[in-house]
Structure formats: C-alpha cells, structure tokens
Tab-separated table of C-alpha atoms in Angstrom:
chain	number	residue	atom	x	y	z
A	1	UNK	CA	-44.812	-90.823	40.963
A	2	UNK	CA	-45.276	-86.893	40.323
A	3	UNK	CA	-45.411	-85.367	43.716
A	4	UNK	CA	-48.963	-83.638	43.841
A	5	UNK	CA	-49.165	-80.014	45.284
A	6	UNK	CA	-49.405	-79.608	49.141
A	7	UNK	CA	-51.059	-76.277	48.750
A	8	UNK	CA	-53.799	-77.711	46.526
A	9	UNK	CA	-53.349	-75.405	43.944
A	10	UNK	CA	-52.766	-77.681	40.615
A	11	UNK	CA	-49.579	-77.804	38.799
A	12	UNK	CA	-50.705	-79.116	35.416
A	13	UNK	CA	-54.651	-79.345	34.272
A	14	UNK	CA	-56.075	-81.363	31.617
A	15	UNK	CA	-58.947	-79.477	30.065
A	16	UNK	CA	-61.295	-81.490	27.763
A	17	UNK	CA	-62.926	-79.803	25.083
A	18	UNK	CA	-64.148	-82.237	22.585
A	19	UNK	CA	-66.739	-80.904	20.459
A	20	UNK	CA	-64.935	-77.549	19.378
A	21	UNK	CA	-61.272	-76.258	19.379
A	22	UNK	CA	-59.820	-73.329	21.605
A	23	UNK	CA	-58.166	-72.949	18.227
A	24	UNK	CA	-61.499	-72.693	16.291
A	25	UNK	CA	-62.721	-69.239	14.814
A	26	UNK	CA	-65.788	-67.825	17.008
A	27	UNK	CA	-68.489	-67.754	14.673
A	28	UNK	CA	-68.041	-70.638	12.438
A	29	UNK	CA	-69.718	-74.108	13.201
A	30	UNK	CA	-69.841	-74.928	16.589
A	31	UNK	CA	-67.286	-72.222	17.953
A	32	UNK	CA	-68.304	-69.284	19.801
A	33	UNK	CA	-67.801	-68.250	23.262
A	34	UNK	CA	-66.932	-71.469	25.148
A	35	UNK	CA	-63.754	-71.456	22.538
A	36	UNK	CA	-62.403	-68.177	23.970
A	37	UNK	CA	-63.060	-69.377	27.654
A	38	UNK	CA	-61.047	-72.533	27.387
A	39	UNK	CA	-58.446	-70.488	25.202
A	40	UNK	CA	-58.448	-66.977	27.608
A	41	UNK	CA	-58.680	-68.991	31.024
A	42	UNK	CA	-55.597	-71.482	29.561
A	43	UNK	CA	-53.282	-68.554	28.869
A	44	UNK	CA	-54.090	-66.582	31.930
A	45	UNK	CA	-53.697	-70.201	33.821
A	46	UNK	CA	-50.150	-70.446	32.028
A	47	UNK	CA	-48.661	-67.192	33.299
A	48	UNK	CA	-49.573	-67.945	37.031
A	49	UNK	CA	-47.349	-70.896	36.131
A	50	UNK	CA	-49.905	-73.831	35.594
A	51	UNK	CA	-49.687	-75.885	33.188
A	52	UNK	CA	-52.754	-76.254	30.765
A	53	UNK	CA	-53.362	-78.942	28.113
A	54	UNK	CA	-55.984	-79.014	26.168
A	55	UNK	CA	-57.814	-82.418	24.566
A	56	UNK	CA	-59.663	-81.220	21.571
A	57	UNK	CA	-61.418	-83.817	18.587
A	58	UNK	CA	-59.377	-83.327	15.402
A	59	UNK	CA	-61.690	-82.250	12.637
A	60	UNK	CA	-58.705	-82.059	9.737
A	61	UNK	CA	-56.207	-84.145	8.645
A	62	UNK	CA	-53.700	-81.278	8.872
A	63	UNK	CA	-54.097	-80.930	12.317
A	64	UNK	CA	-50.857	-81.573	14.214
A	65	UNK	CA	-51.403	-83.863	17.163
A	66	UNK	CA	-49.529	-81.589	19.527
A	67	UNK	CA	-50.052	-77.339	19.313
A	68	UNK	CA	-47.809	-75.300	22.124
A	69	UNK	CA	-50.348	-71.949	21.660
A	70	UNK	CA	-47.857	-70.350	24.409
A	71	UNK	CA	-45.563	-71.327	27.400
A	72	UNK	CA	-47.265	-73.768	29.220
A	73	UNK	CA	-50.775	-73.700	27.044
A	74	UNK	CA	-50.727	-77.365	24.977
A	75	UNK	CA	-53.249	-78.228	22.818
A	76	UNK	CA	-54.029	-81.972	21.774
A	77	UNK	CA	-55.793	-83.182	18.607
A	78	UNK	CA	-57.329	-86.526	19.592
A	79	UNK	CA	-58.155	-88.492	16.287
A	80	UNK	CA	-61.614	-90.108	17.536
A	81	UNK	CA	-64.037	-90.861	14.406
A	82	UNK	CA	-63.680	-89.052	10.768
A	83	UNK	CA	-62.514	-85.333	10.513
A	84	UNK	CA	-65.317	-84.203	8.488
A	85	UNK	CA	-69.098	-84.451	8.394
A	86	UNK	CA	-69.357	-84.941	12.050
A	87	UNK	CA	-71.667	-82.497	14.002
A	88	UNK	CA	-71.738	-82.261	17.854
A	89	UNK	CA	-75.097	-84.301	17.838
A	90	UNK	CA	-73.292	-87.261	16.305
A	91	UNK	CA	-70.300	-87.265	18.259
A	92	UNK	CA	-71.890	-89.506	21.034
A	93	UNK	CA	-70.525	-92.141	18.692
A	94	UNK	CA	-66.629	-90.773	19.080
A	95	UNK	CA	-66.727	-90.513	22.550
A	96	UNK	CA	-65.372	-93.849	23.587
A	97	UNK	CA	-62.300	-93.543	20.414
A	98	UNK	CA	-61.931	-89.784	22.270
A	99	UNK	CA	-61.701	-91.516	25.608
A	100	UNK	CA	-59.025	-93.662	24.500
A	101	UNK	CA	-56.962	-91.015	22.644
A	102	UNK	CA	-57.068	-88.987	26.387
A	103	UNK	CA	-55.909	-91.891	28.845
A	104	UNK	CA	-53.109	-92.997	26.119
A	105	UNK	CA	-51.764	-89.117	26.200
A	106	UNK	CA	-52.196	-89.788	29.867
A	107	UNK	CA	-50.319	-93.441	30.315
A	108	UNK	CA	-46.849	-91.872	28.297
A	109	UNK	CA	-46.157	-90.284	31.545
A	110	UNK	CA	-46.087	-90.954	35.390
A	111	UNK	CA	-48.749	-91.633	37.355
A	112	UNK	CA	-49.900	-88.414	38.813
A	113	UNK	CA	-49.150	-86.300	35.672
A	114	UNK	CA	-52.050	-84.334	35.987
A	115	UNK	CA	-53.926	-83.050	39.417
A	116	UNK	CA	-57.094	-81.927	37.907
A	117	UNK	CA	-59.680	-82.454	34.870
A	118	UNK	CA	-61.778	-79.643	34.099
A	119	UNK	CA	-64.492	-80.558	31.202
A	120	UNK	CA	-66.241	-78.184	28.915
A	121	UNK	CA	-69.918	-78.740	28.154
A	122	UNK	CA	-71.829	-81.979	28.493
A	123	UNK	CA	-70.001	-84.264	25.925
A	124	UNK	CA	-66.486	-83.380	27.583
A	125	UNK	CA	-67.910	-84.070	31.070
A	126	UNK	CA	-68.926	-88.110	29.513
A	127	UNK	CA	-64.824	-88.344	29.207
A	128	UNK	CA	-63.704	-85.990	32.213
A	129	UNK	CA	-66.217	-88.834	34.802
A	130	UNK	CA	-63.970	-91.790	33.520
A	131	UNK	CA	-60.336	-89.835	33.125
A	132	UNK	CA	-61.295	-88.949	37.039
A	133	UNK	CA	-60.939	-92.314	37.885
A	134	UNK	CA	-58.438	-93.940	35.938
A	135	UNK	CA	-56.371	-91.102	37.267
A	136	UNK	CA	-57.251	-90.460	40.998
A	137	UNK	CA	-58.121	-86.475	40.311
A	138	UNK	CA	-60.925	-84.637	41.112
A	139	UNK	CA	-63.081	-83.716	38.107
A	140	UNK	CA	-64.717	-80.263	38.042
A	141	UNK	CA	-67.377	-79.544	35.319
A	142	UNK	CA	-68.615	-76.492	33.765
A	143	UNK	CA	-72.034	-76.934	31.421
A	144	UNK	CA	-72.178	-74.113	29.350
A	145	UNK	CA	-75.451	-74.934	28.329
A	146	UNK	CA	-78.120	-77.191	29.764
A	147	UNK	CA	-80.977	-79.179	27.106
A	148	UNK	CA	-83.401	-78.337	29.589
A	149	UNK	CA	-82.495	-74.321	29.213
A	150	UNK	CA	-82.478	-74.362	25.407
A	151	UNK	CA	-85.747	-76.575	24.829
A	152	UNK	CA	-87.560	-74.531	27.152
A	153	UNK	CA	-86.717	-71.244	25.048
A	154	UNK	CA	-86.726	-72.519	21.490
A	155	UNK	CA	-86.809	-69.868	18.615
A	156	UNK	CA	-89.553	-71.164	15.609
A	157	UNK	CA	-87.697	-73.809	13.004
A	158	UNK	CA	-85.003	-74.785	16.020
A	159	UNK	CA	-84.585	-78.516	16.981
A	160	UNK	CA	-84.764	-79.250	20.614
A	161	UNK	CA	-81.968	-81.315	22.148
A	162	UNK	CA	-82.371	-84.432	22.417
A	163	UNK	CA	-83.345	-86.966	25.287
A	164	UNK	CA	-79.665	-88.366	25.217
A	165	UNK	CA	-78.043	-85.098	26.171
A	166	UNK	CA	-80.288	-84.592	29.075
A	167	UNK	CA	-79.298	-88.141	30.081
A	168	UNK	CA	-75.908	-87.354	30.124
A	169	UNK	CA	-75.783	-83.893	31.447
A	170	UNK	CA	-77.768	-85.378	34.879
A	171	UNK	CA	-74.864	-88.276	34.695
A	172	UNK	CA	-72.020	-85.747	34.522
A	173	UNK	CA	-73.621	-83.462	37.434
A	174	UNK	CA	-74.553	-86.303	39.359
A	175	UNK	CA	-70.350	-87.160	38.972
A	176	UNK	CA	-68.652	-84.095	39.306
A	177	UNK	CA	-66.416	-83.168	42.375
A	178	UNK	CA	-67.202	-79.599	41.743
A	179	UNK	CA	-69.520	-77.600	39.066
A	180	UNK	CA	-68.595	-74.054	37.518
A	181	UNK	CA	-71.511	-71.988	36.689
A	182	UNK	CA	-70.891	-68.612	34.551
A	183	UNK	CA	-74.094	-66.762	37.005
A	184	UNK	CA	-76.128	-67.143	39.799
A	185	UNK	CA	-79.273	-67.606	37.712
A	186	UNK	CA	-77.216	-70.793	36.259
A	187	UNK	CA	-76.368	-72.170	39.591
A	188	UNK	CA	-80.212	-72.300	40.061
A	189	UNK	CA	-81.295	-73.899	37.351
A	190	UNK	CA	-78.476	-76.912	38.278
A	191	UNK	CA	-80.120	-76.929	41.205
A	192	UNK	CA	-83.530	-76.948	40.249
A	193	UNK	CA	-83.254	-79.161	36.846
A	194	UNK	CA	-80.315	-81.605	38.352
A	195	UNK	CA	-80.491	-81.583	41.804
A	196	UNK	CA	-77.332	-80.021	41.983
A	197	UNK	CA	-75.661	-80.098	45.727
A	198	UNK	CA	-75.108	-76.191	46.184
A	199	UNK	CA	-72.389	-77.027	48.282
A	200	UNK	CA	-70.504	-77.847	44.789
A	201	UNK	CA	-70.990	-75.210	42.810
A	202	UNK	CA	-69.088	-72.094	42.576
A	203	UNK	CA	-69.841	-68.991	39.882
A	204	UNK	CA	-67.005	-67.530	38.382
A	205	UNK	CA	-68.270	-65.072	36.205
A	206	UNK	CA	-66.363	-65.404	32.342
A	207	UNK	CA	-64.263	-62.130	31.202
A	208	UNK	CA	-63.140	-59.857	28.862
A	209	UNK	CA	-59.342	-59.254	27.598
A	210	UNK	CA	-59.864	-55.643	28.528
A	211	UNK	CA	-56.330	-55.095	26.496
A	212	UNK	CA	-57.654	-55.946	23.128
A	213	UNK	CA	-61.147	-54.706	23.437
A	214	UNK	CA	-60.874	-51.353	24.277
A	215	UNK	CA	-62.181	-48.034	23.059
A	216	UNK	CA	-61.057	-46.583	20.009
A	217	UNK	CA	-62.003	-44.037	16.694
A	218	UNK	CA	-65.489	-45.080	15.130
A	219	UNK	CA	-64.942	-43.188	12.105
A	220	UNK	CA	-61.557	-44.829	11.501
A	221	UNK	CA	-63.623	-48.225	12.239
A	222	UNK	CA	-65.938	-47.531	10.028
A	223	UNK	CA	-63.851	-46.397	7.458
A	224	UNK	CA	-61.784	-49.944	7.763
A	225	UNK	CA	-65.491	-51.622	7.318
A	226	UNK	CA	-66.747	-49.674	4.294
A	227	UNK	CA	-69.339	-47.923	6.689
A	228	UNK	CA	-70.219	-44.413	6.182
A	229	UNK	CA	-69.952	-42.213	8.661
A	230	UNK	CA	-72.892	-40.494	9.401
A	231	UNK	CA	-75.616	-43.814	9.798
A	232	UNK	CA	-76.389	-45.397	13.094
A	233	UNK	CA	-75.332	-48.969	12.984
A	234	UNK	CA	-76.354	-51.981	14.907
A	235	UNK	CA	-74.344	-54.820	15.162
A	236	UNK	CA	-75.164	-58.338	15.403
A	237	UNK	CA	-71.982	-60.651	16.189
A	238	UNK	CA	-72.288	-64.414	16.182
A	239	UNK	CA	-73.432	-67.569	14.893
A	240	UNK	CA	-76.214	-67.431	12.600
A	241	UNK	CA	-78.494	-69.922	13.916
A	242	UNK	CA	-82.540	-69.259	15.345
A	243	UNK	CA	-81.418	-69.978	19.212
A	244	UNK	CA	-78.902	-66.320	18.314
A	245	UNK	CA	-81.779	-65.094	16.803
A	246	UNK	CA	-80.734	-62.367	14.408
A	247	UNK	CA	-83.679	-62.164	12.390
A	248	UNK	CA	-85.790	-60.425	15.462
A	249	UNK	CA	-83.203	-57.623	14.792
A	250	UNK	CA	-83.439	-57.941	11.615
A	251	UNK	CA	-87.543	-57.533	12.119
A	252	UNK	CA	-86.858	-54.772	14.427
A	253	UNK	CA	-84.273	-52.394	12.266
A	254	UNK	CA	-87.279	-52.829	9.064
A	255	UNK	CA	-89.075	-50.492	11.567
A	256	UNK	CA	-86.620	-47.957	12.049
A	257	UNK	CA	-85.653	-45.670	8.886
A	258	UNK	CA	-82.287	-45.083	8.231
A	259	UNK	CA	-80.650	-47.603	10.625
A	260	UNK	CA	-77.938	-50.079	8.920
A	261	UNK	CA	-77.222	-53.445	10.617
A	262	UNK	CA	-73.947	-54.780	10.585
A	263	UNK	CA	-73.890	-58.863	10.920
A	264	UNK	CA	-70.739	-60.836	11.533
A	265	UNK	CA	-70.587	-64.730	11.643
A	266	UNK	CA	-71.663	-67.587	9.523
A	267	UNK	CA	-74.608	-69.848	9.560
A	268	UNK	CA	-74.328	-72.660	12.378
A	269	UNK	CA	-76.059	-75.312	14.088
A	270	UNK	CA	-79.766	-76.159	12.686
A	271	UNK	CA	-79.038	-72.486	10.627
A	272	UNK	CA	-76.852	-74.549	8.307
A	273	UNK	CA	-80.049	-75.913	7.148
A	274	UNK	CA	-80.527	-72.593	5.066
A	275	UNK	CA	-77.295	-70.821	5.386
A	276	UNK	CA	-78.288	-68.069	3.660
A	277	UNK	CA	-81.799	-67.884	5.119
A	278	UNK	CA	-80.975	-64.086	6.690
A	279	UNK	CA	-80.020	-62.558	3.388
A	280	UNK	CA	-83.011	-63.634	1.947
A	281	UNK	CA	-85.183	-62.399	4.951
A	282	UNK	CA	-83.420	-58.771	4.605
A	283	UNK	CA	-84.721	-58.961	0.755
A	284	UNK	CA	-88.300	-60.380	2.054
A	285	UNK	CA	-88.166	-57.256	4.321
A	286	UNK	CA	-87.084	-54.822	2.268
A	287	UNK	CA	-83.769	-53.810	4.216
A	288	UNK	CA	-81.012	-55.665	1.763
A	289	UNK	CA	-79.389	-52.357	1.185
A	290	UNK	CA	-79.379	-51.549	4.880
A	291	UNK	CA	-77.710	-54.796	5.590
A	292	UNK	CA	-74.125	-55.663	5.332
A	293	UNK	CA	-73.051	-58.940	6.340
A	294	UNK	CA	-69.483	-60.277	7.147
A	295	UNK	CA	-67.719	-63.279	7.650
A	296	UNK	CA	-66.463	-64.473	11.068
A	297	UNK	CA	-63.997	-62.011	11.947
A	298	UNK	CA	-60.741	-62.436	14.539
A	299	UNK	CA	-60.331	-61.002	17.598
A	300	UNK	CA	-58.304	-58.015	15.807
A	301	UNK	CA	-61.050	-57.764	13.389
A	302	UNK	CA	-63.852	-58.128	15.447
A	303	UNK	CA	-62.782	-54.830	17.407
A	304	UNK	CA	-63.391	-52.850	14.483
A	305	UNK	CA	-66.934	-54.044	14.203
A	306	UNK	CA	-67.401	-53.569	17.852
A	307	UNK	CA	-66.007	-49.957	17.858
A	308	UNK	CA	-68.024	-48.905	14.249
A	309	UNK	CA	-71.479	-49.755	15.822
A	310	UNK	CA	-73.708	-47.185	17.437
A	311	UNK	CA	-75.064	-50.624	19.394
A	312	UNK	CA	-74.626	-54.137	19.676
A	313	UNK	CA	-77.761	-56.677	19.977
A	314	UNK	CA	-77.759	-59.831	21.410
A	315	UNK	CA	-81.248	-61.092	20.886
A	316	UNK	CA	-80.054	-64.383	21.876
A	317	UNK	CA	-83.215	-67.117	23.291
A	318	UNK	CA	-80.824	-68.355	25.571
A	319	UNK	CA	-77.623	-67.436	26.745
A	320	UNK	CA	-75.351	-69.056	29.363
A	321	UNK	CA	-73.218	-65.414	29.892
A	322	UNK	CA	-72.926	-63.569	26.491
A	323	UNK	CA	-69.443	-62.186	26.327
A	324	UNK	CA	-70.554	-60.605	22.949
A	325	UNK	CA	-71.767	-58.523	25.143
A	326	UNK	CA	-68.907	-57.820	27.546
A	327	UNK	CA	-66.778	-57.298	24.419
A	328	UNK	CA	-68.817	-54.462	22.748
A	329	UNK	CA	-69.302	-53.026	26.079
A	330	UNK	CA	-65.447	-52.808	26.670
A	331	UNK	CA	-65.128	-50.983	23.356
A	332	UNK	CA	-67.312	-48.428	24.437
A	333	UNK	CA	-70.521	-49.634	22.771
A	334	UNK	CA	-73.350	-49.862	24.451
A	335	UNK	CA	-75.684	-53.149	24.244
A	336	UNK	CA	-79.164	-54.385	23.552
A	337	UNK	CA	-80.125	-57.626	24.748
A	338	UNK	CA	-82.465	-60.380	25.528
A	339	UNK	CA	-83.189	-60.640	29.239
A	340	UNK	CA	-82.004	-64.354	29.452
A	341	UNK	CA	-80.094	-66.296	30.978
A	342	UNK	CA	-76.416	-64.063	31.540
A	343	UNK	CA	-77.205	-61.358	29.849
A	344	UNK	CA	-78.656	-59.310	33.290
A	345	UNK	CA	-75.265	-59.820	34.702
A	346	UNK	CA	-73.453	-59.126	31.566
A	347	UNK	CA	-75.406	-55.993	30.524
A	348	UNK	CA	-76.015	-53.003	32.825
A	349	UNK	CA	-79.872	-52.662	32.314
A	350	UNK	CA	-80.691	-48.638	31.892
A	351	UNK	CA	-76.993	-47.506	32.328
A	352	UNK	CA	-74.506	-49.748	29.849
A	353	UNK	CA	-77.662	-50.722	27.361
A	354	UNK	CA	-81.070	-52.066	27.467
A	355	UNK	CA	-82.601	-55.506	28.242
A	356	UNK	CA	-85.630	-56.612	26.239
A	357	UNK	CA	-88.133	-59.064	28.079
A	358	UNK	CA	-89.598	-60.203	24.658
A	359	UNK	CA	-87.926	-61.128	21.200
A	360	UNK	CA	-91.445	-59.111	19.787
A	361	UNK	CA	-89.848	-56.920	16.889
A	362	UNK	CA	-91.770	-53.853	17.926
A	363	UNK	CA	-90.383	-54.235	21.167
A	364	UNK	CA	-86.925	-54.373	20.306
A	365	UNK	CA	-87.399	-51.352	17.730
A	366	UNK	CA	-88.224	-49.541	20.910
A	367	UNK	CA	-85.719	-50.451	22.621
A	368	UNK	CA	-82.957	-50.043	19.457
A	369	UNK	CA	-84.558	-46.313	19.306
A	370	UNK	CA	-84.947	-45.523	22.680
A	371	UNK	CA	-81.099	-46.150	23.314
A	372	UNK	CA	-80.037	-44.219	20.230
A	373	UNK	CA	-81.923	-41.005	21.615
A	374	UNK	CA	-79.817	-41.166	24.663
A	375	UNK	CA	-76.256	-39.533	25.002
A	376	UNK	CA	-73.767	-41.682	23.503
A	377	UNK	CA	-70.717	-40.791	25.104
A	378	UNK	CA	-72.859	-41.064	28.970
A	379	UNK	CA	-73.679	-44.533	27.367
A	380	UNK	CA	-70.257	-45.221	26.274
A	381	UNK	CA	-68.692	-44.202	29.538
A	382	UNK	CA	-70.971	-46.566	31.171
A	383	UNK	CA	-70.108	-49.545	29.065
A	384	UNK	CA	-66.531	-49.357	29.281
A	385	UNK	CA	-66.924	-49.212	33.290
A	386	UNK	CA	-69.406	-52.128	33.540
A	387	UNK	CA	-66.659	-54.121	31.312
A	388	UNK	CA	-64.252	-53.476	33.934
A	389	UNK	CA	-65.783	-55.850	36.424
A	390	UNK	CA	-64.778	-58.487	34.443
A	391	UNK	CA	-61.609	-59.625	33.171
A	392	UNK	CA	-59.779	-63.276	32.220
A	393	UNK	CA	-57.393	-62.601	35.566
A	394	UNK	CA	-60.187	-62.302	37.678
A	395	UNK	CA	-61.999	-65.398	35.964
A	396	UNK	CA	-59.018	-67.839	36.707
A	397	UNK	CA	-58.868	-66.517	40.739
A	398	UNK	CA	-62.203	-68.031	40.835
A	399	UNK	CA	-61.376	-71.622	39.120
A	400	UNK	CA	-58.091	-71.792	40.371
A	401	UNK	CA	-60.707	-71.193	43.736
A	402	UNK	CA	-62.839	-73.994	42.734
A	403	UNK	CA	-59.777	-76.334	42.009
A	404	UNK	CA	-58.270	-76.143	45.482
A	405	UNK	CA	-61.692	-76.375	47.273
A	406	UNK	CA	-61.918	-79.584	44.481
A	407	UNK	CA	-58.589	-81.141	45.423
A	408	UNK	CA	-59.436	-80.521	49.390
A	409	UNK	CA	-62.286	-81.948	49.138
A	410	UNK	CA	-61.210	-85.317	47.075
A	411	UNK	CA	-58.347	-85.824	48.809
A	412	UNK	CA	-60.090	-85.788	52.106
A	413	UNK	CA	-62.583	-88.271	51.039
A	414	UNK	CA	-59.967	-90.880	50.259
A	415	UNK	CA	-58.711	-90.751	53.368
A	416	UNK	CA	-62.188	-91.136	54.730
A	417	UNK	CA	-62.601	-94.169	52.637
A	418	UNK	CA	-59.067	-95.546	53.368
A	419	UNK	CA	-59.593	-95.134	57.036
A	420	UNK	CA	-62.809	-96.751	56.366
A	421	UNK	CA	-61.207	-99.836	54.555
A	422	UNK	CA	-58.408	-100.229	57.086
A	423	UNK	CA	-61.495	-100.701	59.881
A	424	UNK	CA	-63.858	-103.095	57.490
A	425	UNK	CA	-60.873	-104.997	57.473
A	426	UNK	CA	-59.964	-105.113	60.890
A	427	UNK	CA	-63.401	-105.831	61.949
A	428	UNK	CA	-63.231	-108.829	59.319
A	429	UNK	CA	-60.413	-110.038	60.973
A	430	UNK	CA	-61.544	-109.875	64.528
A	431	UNK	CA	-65.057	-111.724	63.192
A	432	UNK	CA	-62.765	-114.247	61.173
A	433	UNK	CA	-61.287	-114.749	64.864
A	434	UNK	CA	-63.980	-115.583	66.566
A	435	UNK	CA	-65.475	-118.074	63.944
A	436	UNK	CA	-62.503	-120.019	64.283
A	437	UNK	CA	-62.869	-120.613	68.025
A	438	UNK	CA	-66.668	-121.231	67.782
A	439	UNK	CA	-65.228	-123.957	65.226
C-alpha cells in the first residue's frame, strides 16, 4: 500500500470534473471559468510537487484517454455515454458509466493511490461521495453554482434548474468532508440554503495569472482587433446565454452615442436556443454597426480584447466569483458589473470600476458613462492593484489549506470509529460471557 503523507499535505489528488474539460475553450458550451480553475489551480498544484489528475467526460472520439498538460498535471477522458449531443442537464444519465470509468483508473494501481478527491460543481460531487468511500479519502467539494442561486435570479426566456439538481447538490453538501466556497457571501448561502456546518467550509478566493494578463498598448490592441483608435469600447467577454446577460449592455450602449461594444464568446446554455439572438437584437436596436462580435478567444487572444477596451461589463444575474472580471482588471481595464454574487469582492466598487444594483438599461448607461468621464489612467492604476490581491499561488495555499484540515479531520474520525469498534466488540464479548454462565 502507498504510504499516505504524515504531514497531511496530499501527494497526488484526483480532481473530478465531469461536465466540462480543463482542456475546453472558455466561452464555448459549457466552459467558462470553472475550466480555468481546475486547469490554473492543477498547474500551480504541480509545481509545489503534487500530483494532479484530472477525470473529465470525453465529448469526441479523438480524445486520447490519457493528456500529460505538464509535469505532474494528468488529464483523463472517461468514455461514459455518447460524445455528442449530450448537455450537462442530461448527463445525470452518464453518471453511473462516469463512476465506473473513475474507480477502474483507480483499481490499476495500489490501494492508497490517491489521498484526496476534490469535485467540481454538483454533478462531479454525485461521483467524488462514492470514489470517497471505495477509496478511504476525504472528499472536499467546491459548488460553483447552487440551483437555488440561479432560479432565484433568472434573466427573462432562462430555464430554471431543475428539482433534481437541488436534490443532489443538498446530497453532496450533506457528504462532503470539507466545502470550498469562492466568497464569503457563498459560504452563506451554503449555510442558509443547505445547512452547511460552517465548521467545513473554507473560502479561497479564485485568481488571476497576473503573468499573462497584464497591462499593455491599447492602440496596438486595437489595431490587432480591427478597432479604431479613437472610440470608447466596452467589452463583453463570455458565454452568450440570458443568466451572462449581454443584451442589458447591449440595451445600455443604444443609449450612449458613439460607444462600440466589443463581444467575445459564443452562444451557450438555454442561448443555444437562438444562437444568434444578440446580433439580431443589435439590428432591432439600431447599434449593428457599433457592434463587433468575436468568437471565443484564448488566453493569448483574450488579452488583446481585455487591453483594447475602455471597460469591461459583466452584467452577469448571477455570478459565483467572475474572474472576467479579475482578468480585465489585471490588464489595466477597469470594470462594470452586476452587484451579485462575487462580483463585490472581485470588483473594487468606486475605485477599480462600478457595481450596478439593477440590470435596468438606463442604469447601466449611467454607470457605462459615469466611469468613462473619470480619469482613465487613476482607473487603470486602480485595477491593476485590486488584481494583485489575487493570484493562482495564493488560491492553491488556501486548498492545499482545506486539504490538510480535510485529511486531519478524516483520519481522526476513523480512529474514533475504530476505537469505537474495538469497545462494541469488547463489550459484546464480556455480555456474550455472562450469558453463558446465566446458561
């Protein structure tokens, strides 16, 4: 058996993402910023000299079962229903072939291979519970997103989640050895929603790579982008769906002459039920040729759109962190966002942007106008600073935190419960005893 760590910090973690890739491009179907968490935290993990692997579904027959991203970062596509035509609310189904595909990675080694399972969002959490047991390892849990959250905050045309999920997220909570929460505001609503123990959650705020985001020339960005230089620009980055709710800036920059709005990511979730329902509603509003949209773009593109904009919005209805947000703001761009969920922490309210208590259009016109009156270099001195509290390194002190608090904790309650064995059975001897001499 693999000798397990005497300073409870892990050796080797199995992190279960099932519904979306770490590999995935941010902005297309179901990947945004819980991809970049599991990939970011993973390779800071791996040069502290833990080992990560990651169990992913495989959506393509192409996909290679095994994918070493870097030294010590694995990633594993687990065949578990068809590769295509499967969306996250269907995958319920998959979950017991995704199951299988985890504890057969699991049985090709020794027992004790891993010393921790860390699950990503609800779905992941289903398969961390029973990998937990098979394997004798704590499992710690980080949500993302709660049903409850989203339903209670749905833009007009989005589907709420249904029943099952909240079903399952209570399960996984109820489960968990420890829960990771991206803010304090989150860590309330587990509380308040789930009945969360406090004791078990820690916040560990996400980060930023504060390498690759980082200021640079706007007019050279712009130039890259087929901007002009002398228009403000807002910037919308994301999936297009009504919970990300571009169209209220959309509504918003139809009230303000002159300003162009930049939007980059494709049409996801319930907006794949009219993908190209935004391009029509810039025609409906008159703004078409003050709107230029873009694909998803990589990390090294997505800097350029970041550093060309006068502002970024993130009108999101909900919002578990934002790191949208953190990005732009590391670039020097200062933000405009929705005062949910995250997005106080994330955004420096008055000093690295603006948060907007409404989604009302006029409201956010106000707010697009009031910040492009102030002094854009103050602003983008600001941003860059705020983005400096957070950072990936700083992220994985926190989880590697929560794993050895996690590992503590389970590996004193099994001697609890062995201790407690040893005496049920000694008292079932002694009473075994004296039945025989009454007989």
């Amino acid at each position: 058996m693999t000798d397990r760590s005497t300073d409870n910090v892990p050796h080797r973690v199995a992190v279960l993402s099932v519904h979306t890739s770490p590999l995935a491009q941010p902005g297309t179907g179901d990947a945004g910023g819980m991809n970049v968490y599991v990939l970011q935290t993973a390779l800071q993990m791996a040069r502290r000299g833990v080992e990560v692997e990651i169990f992913t579904r495989a959506t393509s027959s192409s996909d290679q079962p095994l994918v070493r991203v870097a030294p010590g970062v694995l990633v594993r596509n687990v065949v578990a229903g068809p590769f295509e035509g499967l969306d996250k609310y269907d995958l319920p189904t998959q979950l017991c072939a995704f199951t299988a595909g985890v504890l057969r990675a699991e049985a090709n080694h020794e027992p004790g291979y891993y010393d921790i399972v860390h699950s990503h969002y609800w779905l992941s959490g289903q398969v961390g519970w029973l990998a937990r047991d098979r394997w004798a390892v704590p499992l710690v849990h980080t949500a993302h997103t709660l049903a409850a959250v989203k339903n209670a905050a749905l833009a007009d045309g989005d589907a709420p989640e249904p029943p099952l999920r909240s079903v399952g997220e209570q399960q996984v909570v109820d489960e968990a050895d420890r829960l990771v929460v991206n803010t304090e505001d989150e860590a309330r609503q587990l509380v308040s929603l789930h009945n969360a123990d406090p004791r078990r959650i820690d916040v560990v705020y996400p980060g930023v790579d504060l390498e690759t985001f980082a200021p640079g020339d706007r007019l050279t960005a712009r130039a890259a982008l087929g901007l002009r230089a002398d228009e403000q620009v807002v910037a919308f980055v994301g999936r297009i769906q009504p919970l990300k709710a571009p169209d209220v800036l959309l509504r918003a920059a139809a009230r303000l002459s002159g300003v162009r709005v930049l939007v980059a990511g494709g049409p996801s979730g319930s907006g794949l039920a009219a993908p190209d329902a935004l391009v029509g509603l810039a025609a409906e509003l008159g703004i078409a040729d003050r709107v230029t949209f873009l694909p998803p773009q990589s990390r090294e593109q997505l800097v350029n759109v970041y550093r060309a904009a006068d502002l970024v919005a993130v009108p999101s209805y909900s919002e578990s962190f934002g790191l949208v947000a953190i990005e732009a703001q590391a670039c020097g761009t200062p933000v405009v966002a929705a005062a949910v969920g995250g997005l106080p922490v994330a955004v420096a309210d008055g000093v690295s942007g603006a948060l907007v208590s409404s989604h009302d259009p006029d409201r956010w016109a106000d707010a697009i106008a009031g910040l492009l009156r102030r002094d854009s270099d103050e602003l983008s001195r600001a941003a860059v600073a705020h983005a400096q509290r957070f950072s990936w390194a700083h992220t994985v002190d926190g989880l590697l935190a929560s794993y050895s608090r996690a590992i503590t904790d389970y590996a004193s309650a099994r001697r609890r419960r062995a201790a407690g064995d040893v005496l049920a059975r000694r008292n079932g001897r002694r009473w075994s005893m004296r039945r025989g001499v009454r007989a």
